[in-house]
Coordinates of C-alpha atoms in Angstrom, one line a residue:
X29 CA 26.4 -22.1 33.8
X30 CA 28.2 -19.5 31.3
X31 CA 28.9 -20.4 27.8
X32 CA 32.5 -20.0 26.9
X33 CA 32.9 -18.2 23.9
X34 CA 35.0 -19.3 21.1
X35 CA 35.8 -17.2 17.9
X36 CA 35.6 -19.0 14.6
X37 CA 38.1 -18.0 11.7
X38 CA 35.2 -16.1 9.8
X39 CA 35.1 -13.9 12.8
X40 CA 38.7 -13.4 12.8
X41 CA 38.1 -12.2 9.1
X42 CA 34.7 -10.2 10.0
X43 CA 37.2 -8.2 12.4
X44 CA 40.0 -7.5 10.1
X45 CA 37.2 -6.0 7.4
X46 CA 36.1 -3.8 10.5
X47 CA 38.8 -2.3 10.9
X48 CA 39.9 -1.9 7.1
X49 CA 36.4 -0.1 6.3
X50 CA 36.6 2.4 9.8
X51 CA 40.0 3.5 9.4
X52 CA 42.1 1.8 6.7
X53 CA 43.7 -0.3 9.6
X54 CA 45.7 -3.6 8.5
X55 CA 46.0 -5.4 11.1
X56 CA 46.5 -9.3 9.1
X57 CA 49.8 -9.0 10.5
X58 CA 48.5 -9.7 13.8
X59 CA 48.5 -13.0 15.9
X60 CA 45.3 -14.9 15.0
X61 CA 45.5 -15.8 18.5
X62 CA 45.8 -12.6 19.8
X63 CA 42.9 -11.4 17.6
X64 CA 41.0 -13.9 19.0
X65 CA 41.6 -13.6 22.5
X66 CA 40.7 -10.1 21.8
X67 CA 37.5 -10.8 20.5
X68 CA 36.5 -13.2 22.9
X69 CA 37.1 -10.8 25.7
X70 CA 35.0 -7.9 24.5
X71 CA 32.3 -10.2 23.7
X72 CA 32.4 -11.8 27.2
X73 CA 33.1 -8.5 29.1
X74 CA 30.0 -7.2 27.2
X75 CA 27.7 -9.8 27.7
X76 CA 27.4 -11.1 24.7
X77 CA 26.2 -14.8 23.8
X78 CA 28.8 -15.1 20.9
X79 CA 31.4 -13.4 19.2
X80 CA 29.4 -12.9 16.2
X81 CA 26.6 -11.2 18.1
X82 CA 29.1 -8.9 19.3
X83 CA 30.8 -8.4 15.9
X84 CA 27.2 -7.9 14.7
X85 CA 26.2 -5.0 17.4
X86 CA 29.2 -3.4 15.7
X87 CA 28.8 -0.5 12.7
X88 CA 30.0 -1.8 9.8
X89 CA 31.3 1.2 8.0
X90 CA 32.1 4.2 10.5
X91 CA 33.0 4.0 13.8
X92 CA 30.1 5.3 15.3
X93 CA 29.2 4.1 18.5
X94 CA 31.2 4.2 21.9
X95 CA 32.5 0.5 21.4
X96 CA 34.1 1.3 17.9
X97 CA 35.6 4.5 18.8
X98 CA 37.7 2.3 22.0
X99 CA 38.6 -0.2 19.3
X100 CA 39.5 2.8 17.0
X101 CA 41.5 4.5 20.1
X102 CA 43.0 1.0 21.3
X103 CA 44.9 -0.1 18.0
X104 CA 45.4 3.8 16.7
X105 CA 49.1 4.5 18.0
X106 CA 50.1 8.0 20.0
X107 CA 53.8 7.7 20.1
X108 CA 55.2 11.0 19.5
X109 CA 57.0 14.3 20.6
X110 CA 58.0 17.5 19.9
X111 CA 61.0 18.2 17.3
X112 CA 60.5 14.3 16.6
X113 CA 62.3 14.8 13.3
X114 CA 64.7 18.2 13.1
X115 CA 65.8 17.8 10.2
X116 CA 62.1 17.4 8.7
X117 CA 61.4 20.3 10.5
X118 CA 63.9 22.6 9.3
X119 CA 63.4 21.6 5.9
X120 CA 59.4 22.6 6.3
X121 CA 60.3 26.4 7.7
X122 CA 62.3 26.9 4.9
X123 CA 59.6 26.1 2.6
X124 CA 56.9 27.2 4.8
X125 CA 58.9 30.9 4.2
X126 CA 59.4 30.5 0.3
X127 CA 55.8 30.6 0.3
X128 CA 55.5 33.2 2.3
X129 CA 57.5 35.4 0.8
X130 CA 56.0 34.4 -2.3
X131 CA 52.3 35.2 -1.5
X132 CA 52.3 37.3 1.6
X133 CA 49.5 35.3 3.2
X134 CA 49.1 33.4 6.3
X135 CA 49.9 29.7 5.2
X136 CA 47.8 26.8 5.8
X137 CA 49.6 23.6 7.0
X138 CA 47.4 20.4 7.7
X139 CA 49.1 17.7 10.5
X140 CA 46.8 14.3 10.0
X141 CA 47.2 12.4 12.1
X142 CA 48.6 14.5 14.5
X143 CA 48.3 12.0 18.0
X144 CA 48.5 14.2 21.0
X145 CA 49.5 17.3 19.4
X146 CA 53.3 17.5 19.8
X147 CA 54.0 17.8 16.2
X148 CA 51.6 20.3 14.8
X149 CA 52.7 22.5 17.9
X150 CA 56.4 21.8 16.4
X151 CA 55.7 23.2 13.2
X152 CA 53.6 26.1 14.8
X153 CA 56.6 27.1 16.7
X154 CA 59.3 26.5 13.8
X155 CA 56.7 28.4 11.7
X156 CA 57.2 31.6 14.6
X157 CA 60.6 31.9 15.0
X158 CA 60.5 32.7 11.4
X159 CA 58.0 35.4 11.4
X160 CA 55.7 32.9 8.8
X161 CA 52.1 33.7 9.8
X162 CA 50.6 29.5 9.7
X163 CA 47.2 28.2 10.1
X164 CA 47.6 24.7 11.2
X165 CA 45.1 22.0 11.8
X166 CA 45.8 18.6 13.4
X167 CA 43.4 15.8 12.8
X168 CA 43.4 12.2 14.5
X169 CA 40.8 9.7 14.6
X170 CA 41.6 8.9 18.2
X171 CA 39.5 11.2 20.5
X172 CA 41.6 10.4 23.4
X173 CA 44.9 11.8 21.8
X174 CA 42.9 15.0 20.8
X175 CA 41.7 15.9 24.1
X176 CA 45.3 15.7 25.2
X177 CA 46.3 17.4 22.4
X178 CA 43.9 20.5 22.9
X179 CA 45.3 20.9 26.5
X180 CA 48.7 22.2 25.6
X181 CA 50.2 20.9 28.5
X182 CA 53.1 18.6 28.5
X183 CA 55.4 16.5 30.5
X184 CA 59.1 16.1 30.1
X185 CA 59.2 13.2 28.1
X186 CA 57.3 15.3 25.3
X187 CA 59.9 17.6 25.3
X188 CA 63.2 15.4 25.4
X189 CA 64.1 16.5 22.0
X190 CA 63.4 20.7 22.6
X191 CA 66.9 22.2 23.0
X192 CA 67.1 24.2 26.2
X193 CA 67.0 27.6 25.0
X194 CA 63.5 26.9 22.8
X195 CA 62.2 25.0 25.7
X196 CA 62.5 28.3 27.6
X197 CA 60.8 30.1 25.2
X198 CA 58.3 29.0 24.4
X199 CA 57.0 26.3 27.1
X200 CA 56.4 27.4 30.8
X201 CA 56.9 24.9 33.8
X202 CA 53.2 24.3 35.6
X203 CA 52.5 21.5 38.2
X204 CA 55.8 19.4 37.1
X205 CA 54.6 19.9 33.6
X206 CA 55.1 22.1 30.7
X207 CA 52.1 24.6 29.5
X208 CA 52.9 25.9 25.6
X209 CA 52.7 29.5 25.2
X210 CA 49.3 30.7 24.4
X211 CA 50.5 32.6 21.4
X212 CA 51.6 29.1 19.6
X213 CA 48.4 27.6 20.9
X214 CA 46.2 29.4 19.3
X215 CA 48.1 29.4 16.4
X216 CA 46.6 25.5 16.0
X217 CA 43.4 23.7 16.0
X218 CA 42.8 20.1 16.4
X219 CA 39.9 18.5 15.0
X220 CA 38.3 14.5 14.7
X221 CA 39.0 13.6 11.8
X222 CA 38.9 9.9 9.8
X223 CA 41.6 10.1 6.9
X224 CA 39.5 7.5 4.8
X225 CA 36.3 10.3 4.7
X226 CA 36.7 13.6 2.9
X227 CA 39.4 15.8 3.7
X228 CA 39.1 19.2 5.5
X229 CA 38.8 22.3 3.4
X230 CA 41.4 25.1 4.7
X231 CA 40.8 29.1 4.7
X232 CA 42.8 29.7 1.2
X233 CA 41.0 26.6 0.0
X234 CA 43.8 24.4 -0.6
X235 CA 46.6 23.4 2.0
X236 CA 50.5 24.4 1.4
X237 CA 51.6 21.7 3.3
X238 CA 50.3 18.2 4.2
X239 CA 51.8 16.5 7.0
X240 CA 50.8 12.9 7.4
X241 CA 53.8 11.2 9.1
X242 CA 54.3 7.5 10.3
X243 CA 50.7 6.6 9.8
X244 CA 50.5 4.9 6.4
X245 CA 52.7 2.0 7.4
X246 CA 49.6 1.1 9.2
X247 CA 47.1 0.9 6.8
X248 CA 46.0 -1.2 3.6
X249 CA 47.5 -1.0 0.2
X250 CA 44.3 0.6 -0.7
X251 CA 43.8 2.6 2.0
X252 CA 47.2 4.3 1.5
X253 CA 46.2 4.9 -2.4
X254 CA 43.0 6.1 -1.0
X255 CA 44.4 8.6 1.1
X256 CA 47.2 9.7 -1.1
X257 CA 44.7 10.6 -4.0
X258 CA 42.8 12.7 -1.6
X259 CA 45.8 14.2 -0.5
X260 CA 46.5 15.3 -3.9
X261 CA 42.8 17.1 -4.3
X262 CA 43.5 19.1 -1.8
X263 CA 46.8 20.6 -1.5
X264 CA 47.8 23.8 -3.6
X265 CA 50.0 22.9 -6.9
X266 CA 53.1 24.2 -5.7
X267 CA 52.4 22.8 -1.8
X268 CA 54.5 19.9 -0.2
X269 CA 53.2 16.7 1.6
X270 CA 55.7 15.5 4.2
X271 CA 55.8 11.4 5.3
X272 CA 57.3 9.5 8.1
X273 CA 61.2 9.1 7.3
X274 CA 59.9 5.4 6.7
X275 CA 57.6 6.0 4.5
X276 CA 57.8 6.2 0.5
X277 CA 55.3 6.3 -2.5
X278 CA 56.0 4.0 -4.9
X279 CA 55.9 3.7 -8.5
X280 CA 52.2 3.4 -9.0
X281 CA 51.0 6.8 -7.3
X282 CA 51.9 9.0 -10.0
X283 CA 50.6 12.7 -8.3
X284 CA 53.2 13.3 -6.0
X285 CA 57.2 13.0 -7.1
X286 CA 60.0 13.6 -4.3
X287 CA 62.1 16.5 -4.2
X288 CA 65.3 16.2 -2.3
X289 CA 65.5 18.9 0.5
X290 CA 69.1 18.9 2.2
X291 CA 69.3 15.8 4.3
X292 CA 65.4 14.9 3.8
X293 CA 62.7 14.7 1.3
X294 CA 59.2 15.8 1.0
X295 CA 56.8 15.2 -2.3
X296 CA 55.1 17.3 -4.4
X297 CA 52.4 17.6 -6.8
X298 CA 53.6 16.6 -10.6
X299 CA 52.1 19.4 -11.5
X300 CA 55.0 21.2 -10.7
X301 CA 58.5 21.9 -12.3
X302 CA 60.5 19.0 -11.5
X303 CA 63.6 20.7 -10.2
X304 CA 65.8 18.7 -8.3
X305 CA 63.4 15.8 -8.4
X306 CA 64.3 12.1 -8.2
X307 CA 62.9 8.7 -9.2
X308 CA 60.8 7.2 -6.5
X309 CA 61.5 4.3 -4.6
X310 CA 58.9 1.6 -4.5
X311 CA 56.2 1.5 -1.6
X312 CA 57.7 0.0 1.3
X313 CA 59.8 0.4 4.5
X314 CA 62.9 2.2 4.1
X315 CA 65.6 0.2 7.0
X316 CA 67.4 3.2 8.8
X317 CA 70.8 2.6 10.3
X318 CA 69.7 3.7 13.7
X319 CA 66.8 3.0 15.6
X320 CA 63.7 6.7 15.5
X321 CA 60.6 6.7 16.7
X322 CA 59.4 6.4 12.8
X323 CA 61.1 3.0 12.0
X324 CA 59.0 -0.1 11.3
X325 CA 61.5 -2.7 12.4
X326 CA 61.4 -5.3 9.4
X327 CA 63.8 -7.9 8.8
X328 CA 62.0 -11.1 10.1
X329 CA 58.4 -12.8 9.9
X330 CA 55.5 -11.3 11.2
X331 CA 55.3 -14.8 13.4
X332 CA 58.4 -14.2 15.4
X333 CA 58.1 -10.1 15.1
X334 CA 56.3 -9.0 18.4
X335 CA 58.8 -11.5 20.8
X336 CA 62.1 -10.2 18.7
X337 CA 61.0 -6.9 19.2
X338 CA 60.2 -7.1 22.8
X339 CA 63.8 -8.6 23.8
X340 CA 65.6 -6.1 21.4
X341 CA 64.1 -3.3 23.5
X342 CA 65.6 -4.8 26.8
X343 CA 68.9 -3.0 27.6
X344 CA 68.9 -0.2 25.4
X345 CA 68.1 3.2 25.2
X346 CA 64.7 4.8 25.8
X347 CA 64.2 6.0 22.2
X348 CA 65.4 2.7 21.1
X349 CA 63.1 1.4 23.5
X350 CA 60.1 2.6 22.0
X351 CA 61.2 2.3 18.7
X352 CA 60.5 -1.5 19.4
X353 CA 57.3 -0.8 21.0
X354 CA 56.3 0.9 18.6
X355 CA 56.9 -1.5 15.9
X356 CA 55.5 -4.0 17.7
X357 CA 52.1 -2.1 18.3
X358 CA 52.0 -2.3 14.6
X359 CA 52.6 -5.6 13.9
X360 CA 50.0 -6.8 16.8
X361 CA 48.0 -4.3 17.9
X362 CA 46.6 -7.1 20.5
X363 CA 49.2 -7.9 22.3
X364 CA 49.0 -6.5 26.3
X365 CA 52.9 -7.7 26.6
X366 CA 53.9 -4.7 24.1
X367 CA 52.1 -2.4 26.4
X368 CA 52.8 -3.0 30.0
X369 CA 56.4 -2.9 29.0
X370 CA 55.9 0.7 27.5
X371 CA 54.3 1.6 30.3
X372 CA 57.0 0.3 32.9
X373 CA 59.3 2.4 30.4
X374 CA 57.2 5.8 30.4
X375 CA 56.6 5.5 34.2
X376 CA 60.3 4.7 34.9
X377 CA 61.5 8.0 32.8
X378 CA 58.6 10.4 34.9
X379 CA 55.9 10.0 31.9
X380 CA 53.3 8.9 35.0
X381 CA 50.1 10.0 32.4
X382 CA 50.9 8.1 29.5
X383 CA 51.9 4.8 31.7
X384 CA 48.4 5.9 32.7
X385 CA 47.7 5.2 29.2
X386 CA 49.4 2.2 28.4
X387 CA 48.2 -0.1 31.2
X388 CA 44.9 1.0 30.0
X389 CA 45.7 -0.6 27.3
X390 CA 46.5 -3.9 28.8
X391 CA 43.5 -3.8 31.1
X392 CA 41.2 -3.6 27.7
X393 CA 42.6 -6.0 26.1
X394 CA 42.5 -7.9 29.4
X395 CA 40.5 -7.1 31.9
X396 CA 41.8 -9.4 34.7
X397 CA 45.1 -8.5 34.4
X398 CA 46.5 -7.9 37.6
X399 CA 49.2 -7.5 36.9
X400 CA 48.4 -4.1 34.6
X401 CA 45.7 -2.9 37.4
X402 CA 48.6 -2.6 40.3
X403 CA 51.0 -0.7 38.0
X404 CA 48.3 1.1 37.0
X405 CA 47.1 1.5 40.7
X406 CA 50.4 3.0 41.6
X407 CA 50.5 5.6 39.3
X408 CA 47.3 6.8 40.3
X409 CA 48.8 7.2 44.1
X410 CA 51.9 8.4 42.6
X411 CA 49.7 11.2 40.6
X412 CA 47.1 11.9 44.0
X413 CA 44.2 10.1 42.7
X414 CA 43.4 8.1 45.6
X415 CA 39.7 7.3 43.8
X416 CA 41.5 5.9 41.0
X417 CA 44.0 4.0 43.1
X418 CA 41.4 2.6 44.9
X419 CA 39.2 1.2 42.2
X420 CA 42.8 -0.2 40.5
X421 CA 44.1 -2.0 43.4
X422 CA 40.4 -3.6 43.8
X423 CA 40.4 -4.5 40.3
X424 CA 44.3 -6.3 41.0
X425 CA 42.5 -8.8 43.6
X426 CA 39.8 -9.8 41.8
X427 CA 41.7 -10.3 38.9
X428 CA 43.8 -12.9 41.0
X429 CA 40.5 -14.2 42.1
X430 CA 39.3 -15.1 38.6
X431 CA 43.1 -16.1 36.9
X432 CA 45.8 -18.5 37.6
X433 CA 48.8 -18.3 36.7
X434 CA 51.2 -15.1 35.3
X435 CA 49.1 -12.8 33.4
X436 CA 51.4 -12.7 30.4
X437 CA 53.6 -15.2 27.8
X438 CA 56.5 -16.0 29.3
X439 CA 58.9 -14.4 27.1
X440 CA 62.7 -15.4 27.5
X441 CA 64.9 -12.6 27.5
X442 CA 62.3 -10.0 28.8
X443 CA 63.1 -10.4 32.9
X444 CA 59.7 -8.4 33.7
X445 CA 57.6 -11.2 32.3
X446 CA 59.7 -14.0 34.6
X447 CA 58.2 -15.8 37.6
X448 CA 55.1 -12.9 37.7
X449 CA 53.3 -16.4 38.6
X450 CA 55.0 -16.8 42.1
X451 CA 54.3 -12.8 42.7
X452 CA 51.2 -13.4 43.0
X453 CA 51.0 -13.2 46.6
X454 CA 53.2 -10.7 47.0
X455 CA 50.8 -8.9 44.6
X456 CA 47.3 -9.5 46.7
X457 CA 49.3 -8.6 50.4
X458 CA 50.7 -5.3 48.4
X459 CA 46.9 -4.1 47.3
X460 CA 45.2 -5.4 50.4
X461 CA 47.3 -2.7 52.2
X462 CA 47.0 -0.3 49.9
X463 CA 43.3 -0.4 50.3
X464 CA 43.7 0.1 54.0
X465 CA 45.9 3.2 53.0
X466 CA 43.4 4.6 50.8
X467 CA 40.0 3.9 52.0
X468 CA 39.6 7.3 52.8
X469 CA 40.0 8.6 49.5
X470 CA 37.3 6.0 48.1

């Protein structure tokens, strides 16, 4: 008979430390019942006789072996898009040509954390239009983003902010997808990168811009002040470091100070005539009036966070949407519920690959869920990978085999979630005749 695992609250704790010491990652904000569910999963999935043995098995320092780098890729968040922030954007060209102009040099711009590319192409291409020769580099720690990234190749979700007229330009339509013009392409190069080790070293030696946007409201205190002081090593005196919209240094990180820049603001070095500087706010969350991609809802308790998130999302717009999601993902990165609801979203507006993506997510965090493996399954059909298909809609009835029940918390307010226990017939008839339809792509 199998042992059922259990995972004590010094696991929980091993965990968390995990995570700080790979990639900076807070994650105490997440459901200690989540966590553990988590933990209990992979160690069952993977054969282990305890959690601990399977906490154990794990590097303690670097994510260096296959299981670490799909932790690293599962909690690490993707959510981005091209001209995600225009005014941002515009503020960086214009600095991006002041510098320029004053060194007559091709310009060195570092994206870290850069997802699946979509940003350091954006400053690649506001960088063009005004004849600014840019070397940009994008880093992640998630290989899965980067081999997306390197790809150049986009769907129209990625490109729901590009005006018409630069979408034209500069984007080609292949396969129902857009390809980026080679020119900008090679104008970037994407890298693996950990912001916690050393930073990259540039061609001019030091970078004239540092973008690091929406990832430090993931990560410790210490972390952050890690990566900051590293930051600070490595760009040029007179070179800018752009955050998230809401994200701020406080008080206590005395390298960089923030210079207002029209609508926006970016930081730079101390070093550096103070100009239009302005005292800095303290390190936090800045609230914004209306729901971007960028904001960390806050406002309530990290206990009823994730379930006030997920009915917010319900009825409103598809950036508001995600905004939720997002914001979510951060507060528990183990919770499936956060990602099969971003994936019904993304598959509902035509972003089939990244609802890929997201029920992925739901299937590793929960292997029987069969409720995740039929979306999932359907995609694949809807994309023309019958082999995929296949596999998912055989995963969907043995995950009804081995579960009772709805696959999810019943959350009131989110209708998807409702009555998925009485579907489940529905469910098994609906693969069981899609294996008939596909068995000859198996």
């Amino acid at each position: 008979m199998t042992a059922v695992l259990d995972a004590r609250p010094a696991d929980l704790a091993s965990a968390e430390r995990l995570f700080e010491n790979w990639i900076g990652f807070d994650i105490h904000g997440a459901a200690p019942r989540r966590l553990k569910e988590f933990l209990v999963t992979r160690a069952s999935h993977l054969g282990f006789t305890s959690v601990s043995s399977y906490l154990d098995a794990l590097p303690p320092k670097r994510p260096t072996t296959e299981e670490a780098q799909r932790l690293v890729d599962m909690v690490t968040n993707g959510l981005t898009a091209f001209w995600r922030d225009p005014q941002q954007l515009e503020a960086l060209g214009s600095l991006l040509a002041q510098l320029h102009e004053r060194y007559n040099r091709p310009l060195d711009v570092w994206c870290a954390g850069c997802a699946t590319g979509e940003e350091a192409y954006s400053v690649a291409i506001a960088a063009r239009e005004l004849d600014v020769p840019v070397r940009v580099v994008g880093t992640d720690v998630n290989t899965g983003y980067l081999a997306d990234a390197r790809c150049a190749d986009f769907d129209d979700w990625s490109l729901r902010r590009v005006p018409p007229e630069r979408r034209e330009r500069w984007f080609a339509p292949r396969n129902h997808r857009w390809a980026l013009d080679r020119e900008i392409a090679s104008m970037v190069e994407f890298r693996h990168h950990n912001l916690l080790e050393m930073p990259i070293v540039p061609t001019s030696g030091k970078w004239d811009a540092i973008l690091c946007r929406n990832v430090i409201i993931y990560l410790t205190p210490d972390a952050v002040d890690r990566i900051l002081t590293r930051f600070a090593g490595s760009i040029a005196e007179d070179g800018y470091l752009l955050l998230g919209s809401s994200e701020q240094i406080g008080h206590g990180f005395t390298s960089f100070r923030a210079v207002r820049r029209g609508p926006t603001f970016v930081y730079r070095s101390v070093a550096v005539d103070p100009g239009t500087s302005f005292p800095l706010p303290s390190l936090g969350y800045a609230a914004s009036p209306e729901p971007t991609l960028d904001e960390k809802t806050i406002g309530f308790s990290e206990d009823d966070a994730v379930p006030k998130l997920l009915r917010s999302a319900v009825g409103h717009d598809h950036d508001a949407a995600v905004a939720c999601y997002e914001a979510a993902s951060g507060y528990d990165p183990f919770a499936p519920e956060v990602y099969a609801l971003l994936g019904s979203l993304l598959r509902d507006v035509g972003a089939v690959e990244r609802a890929v993506q997201a029920f992925g997510k739901v299937l590793f965090l929960d292997p029987d869920n069969w409720w995740a493996a039929a979306r999932r399954a359907e995609c694949y059909e809807s994309m023309g990978d019958h082999v995929e298909a296949h596999r998912h809609f055989r995963i969907v009835l043995e995950g009804l085999a081995a579960t009772d029940g709805s696959p999810f918390d019943d959350l009131p307010g989110v209708p998807m979630f409702q009555n998925l226990a009485h579907r489940r017939d529905a469910e098994r008839e609906r693969a069981v005749k899609a294996l008939d339809r596909l068995v000859g792509g198996a």
